[in-house]
CSV table of C-alpha atoms in Angstrom, one decimal:
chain,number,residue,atom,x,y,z
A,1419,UNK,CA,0.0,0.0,0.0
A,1420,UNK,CA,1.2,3.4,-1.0
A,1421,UNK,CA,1.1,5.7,2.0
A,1422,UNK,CA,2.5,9.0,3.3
A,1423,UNK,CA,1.9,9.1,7.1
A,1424,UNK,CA,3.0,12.1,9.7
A,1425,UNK,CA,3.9,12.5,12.7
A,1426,UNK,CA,5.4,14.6,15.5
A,1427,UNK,CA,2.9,17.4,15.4
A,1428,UNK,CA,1.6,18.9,18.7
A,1429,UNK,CA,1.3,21.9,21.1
A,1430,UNK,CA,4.3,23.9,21.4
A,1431,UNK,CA,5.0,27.5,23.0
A,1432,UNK,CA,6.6,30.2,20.7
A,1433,UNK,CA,10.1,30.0,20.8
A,1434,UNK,CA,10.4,25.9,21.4
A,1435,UNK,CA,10.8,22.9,18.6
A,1436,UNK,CA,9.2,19.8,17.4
A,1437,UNK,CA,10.3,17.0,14.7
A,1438,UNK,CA,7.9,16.0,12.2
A,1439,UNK,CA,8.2,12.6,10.5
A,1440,UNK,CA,6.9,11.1,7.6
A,1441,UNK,CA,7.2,7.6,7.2
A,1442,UNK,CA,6.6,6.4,3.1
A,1443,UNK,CA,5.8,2.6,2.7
A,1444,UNK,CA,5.0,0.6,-0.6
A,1445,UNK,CA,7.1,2.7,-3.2
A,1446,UNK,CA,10.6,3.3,-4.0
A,1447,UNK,CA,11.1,6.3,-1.7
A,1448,UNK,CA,14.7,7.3,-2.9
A,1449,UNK,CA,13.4,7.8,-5.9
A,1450,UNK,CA,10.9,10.8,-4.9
A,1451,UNK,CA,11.6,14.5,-4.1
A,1452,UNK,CA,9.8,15.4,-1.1
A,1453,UNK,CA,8.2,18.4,0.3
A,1454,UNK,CA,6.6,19.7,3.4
A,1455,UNK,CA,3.6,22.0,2.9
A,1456,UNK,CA,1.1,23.2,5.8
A,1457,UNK,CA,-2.1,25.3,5.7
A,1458,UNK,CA,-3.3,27.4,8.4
A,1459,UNK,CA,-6.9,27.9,9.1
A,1460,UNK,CA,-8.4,30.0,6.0
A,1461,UNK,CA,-5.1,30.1,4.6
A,1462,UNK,CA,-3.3,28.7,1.2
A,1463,UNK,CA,-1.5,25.5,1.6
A,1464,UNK,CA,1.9,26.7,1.2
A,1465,UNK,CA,5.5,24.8,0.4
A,1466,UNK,CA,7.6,25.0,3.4
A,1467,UNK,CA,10.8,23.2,2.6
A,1468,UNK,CA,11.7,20.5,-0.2
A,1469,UNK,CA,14.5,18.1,-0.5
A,1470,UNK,CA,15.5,16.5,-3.6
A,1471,UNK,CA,16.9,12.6,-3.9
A,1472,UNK,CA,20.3,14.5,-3.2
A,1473,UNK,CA,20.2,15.6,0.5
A,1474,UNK,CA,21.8,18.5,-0.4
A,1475,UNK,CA,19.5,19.6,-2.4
A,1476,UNK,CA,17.1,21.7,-0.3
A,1477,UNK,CA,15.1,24.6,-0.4
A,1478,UNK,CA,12.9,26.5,2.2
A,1479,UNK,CA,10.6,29.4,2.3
A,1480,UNK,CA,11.3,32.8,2.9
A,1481,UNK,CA,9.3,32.8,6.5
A,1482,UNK,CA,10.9,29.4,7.6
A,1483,UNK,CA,14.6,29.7,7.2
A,1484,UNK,CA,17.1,29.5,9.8
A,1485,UNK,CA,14.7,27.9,11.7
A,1486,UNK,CA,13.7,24.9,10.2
A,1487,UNK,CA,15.6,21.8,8.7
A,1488,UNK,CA,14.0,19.2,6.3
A,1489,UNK,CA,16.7,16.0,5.8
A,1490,UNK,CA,16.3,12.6,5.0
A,1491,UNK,CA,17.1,8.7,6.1
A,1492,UNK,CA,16.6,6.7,2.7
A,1493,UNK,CA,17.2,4.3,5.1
A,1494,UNK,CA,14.2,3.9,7.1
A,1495,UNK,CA,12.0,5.7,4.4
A,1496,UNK,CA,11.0,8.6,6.2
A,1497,UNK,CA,11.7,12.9,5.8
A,1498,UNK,CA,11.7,14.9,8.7
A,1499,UNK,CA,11.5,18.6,9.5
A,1500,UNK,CA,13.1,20.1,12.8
A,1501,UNK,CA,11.4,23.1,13.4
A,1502,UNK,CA,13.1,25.4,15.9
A,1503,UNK,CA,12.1,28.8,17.3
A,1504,UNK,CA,8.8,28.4,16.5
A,1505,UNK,CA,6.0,31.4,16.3
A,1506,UNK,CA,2.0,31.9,16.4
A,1507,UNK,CA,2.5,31.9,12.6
A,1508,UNK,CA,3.8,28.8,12.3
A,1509,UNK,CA,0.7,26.7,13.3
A,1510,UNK,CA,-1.0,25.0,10.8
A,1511,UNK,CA,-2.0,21.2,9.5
A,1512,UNK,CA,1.9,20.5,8.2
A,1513,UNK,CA,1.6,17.6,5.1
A,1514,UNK,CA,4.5,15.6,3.4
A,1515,UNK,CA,4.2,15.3,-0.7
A,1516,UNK,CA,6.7,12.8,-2.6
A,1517,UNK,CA,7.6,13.9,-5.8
A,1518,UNK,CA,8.6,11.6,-8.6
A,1519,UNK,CA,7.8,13.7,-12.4
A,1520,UNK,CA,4.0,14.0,-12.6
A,1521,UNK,CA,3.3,11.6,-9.5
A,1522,UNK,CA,2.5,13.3,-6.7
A,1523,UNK,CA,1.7,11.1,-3.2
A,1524,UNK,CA,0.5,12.9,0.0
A,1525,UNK,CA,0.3,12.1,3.5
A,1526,UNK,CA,-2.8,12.7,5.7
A,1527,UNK,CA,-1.1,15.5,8.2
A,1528,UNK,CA,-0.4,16.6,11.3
A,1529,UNK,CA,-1.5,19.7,13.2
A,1530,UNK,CA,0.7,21.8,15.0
A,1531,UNK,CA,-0.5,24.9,17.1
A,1532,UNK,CA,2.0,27.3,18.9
A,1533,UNK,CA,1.1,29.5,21.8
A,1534,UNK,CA,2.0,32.8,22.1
Protein backbone atom coordinates (compact mmCIF):
# COMPACT_ATOMS: atom_id res chain seq x y z
CA UNK A 1 0.00 0.00 0.00
CA UNK A 2 1.19 3.43 -0.96
CA UNK A 3 1.15 5.68 2.04
CA UNK A 4 2.51 9.01 3.34
CA UNK A 5 1.91 9.09 7.10
CA UNK A 6 3.03 12.06 9.69
CA UNK A 7 3.87 12.49 12.67
CA UNK A 8 5.38 14.63 15.51
CA UNK A 9 2.89 17.42 15.35
CA UNK A 10 1.61 18.93 18.73
CA UNK A 11 1.34 21.86 21.06
CA UNK A 12 4.30 23.85 21.37
CA UNK A 13 4.96 27.47 22.98
CA UNK A 14 6.63 30.16 20.69
CA UNK A 15 10.15 29.96 20.83
CA UNK A 16 10.39 25.95 21.39
CA UNK A 17 10.77 22.91 18.57
CA UNK A 18 9.19 19.82 17.39
CA UNK A 19 10.32 17.04 14.73
CA UNK A 20 7.93 16.02 12.23
CA UNK A 21 8.22 12.63 10.48
CA UNK A 22 6.89 11.10 7.60
CA UNK A 23 7.21 7.56 7.19
CA UNK A 24 6.56 6.38 3.06
CA UNK A 25 5.79 2.58 2.71
CA UNK A 26 4.96 0.64 -0.63
CA UNK A 27 7.13 2.65 -3.23
CA UNK A 28 10.64 3.31 -3.97
CA UNK A 29 11.06 6.31 -1.70
CA UNK A 30 14.75 7.29 -2.87
CA UNK A 31 13.40 7.82 -5.87
CA UNK A 32 10.92 10.79 -4.93
CA UNK A 33 11.62 14.50 -4.15
CA UNK A 34 9.79 15.37 -1.06
CA UNK A 35 8.24 18.39 0.32
CA UNK A 36 6.56 19.74 3.38
CA UNK A 37 3.57 22.01 2.91
CA UNK A 38 1.10 23.20 5.79
CA UNK A 39 -2.12 25.27 5.74
CA UNK A 40 -3.30 27.43 8.36
CA UNK A 41 -6.86 27.90 9.14
CA UNK A 42 -8.42 30.02 6.02
CA UNK A 43 -5.10 30.09 4.58
CA UNK A 44 -3.34 28.67 1.20
CA UNK A 45 -1.53 25.53 1.61
CA UNK A 46 1.93 26.72 1.24
CA UNK A 47 5.47 24.78 0.39
CA UNK A 48 7.59 24.96 3.44
CA UNK A 49 10.83 23.15 2.61
CA UNK A 50 11.72 20.49 -0.17
CA UNK A 51 14.51 18.12 -0.47
CA UNK A 52 15.50 16.47 -3.62
CA UNK A 53 16.92 12.62 -3.95
CA UNK A 54 20.26 14.47 -3.20
CA UNK A 55 20.18 15.62 0.54
CA UNK A 56 21.80 18.55 -0.45
CA UNK A 57 19.47 19.61 -2.43
CA UNK A 58 17.09 21.69 -0.31
CA UNK A 59 15.05 24.58 -0.44
CA UNK A 60 12.90 26.49 2.23
CA UNK A 61 10.60 29.38 2.31
CA UNK A 62 11.34 32.82 2.90
CA UNK A 63 9.32 32.78 6.46
CA UNK A 64 10.88 29.41 7.61
CA UNK A 65 14.65 29.75 7.19
CA UNK A 66 17.12 29.48 9.79
CA UNK A 67 14.71 27.87 11.71
CA UNK A 68 13.65 24.89 10.21
CA UNK A 69 15.60 21.79 8.75
CA UNK A 70 14.04 19.20 6.27
CA UNK A 71 16.66 15.99 5.84
CA UNK A 72 16.29 12.60 4.98
CA UNK A 73 17.09 8.74 6.12
CA UNK A 74 16.62 6.71 2.69
CA UNK A 75 17.20 4.31 5.07
CA UNK A 76 14.23 3.87 7.08
CA UNK A 77 11.98 5.74 4.37
CA UNK A 78 11.00 8.62 6.25
CA UNK A 79 11.72 12.88 5.77
CA UNK A 80 11.68 14.87 8.66
CA UNK A 81 11.45 18.64 9.45
CA UNK A 82 13.10 20.11 12.84
CA UNK A 83 11.45 23.14 13.42
CA UNK A 84 13.10 25.44 15.93
CA UNK A 85 12.06 28.78 17.25
CA UNK A 86 8.81 28.42 16.53
CA UNK A 87 6.01 31.41 16.31
CA UNK A 88 1.96 31.87 16.36
CA UNK A 89 2.53 31.92 12.63
CA UNK A 90 3.77 28.81 12.32
CA UNK A 91 0.67 26.73 13.32
CA UNK A 92 -1.05 25.03 10.76
CA UNK A 93 -1.97 21.22 9.53
CA UNK A 94 1.89 20.52 8.20
CA UNK A 95 1.58 17.60 5.13
CA UNK A 96 4.46 15.55 3.39
CA UNK A 97 4.22 15.29 -0.73
CA UNK A 98 6.69 12.81 -2.57
CA UNK A 99 7.58 13.88 -5.83
CA UNK A 100 8.58 11.60 -8.61
CA UNK A 101 7.80 13.70 -12.36
CA UNK A 102 3.97 13.97 -12.61
CA UNK A 103 3.27 11.55 -9.50
CA UNK A 104 2.45 13.25 -6.68
CA UNK A 105 1.68 11.07 -3.23
CA UNK A 106 0.47 12.90 -0.01
CA UNK A 107 0.28 12.14 3.49
CA UNK A 108 -2.82 12.74 5.69
CA UNK A 109 -1.14 15.52 8.23
CA UNK A 110 -0.37 16.57 11.32
CA UNK A 111 -1.53 19.69 13.18
CA UNK A 112 0.74 21.82 14.99
CA UNK A 113 -0.48 24.91 17.13
CA UNK A 114 2.00 27.25 18.90
CA UNK A 115 1.12 29.45 21.79
CA UNK A 116 2.01 32.80 22.15
Amino acid sequence: QVQLVESGGGLVQSGGSLRLSCAASGFTFKKYALQWFRQGVGKERELVAGIGTLSSDTIYADSVKGRFTIFRDDVVNTVYLQMNSLKPEDTAMYYCHAVYGSEIIRGQGTQVSVSS
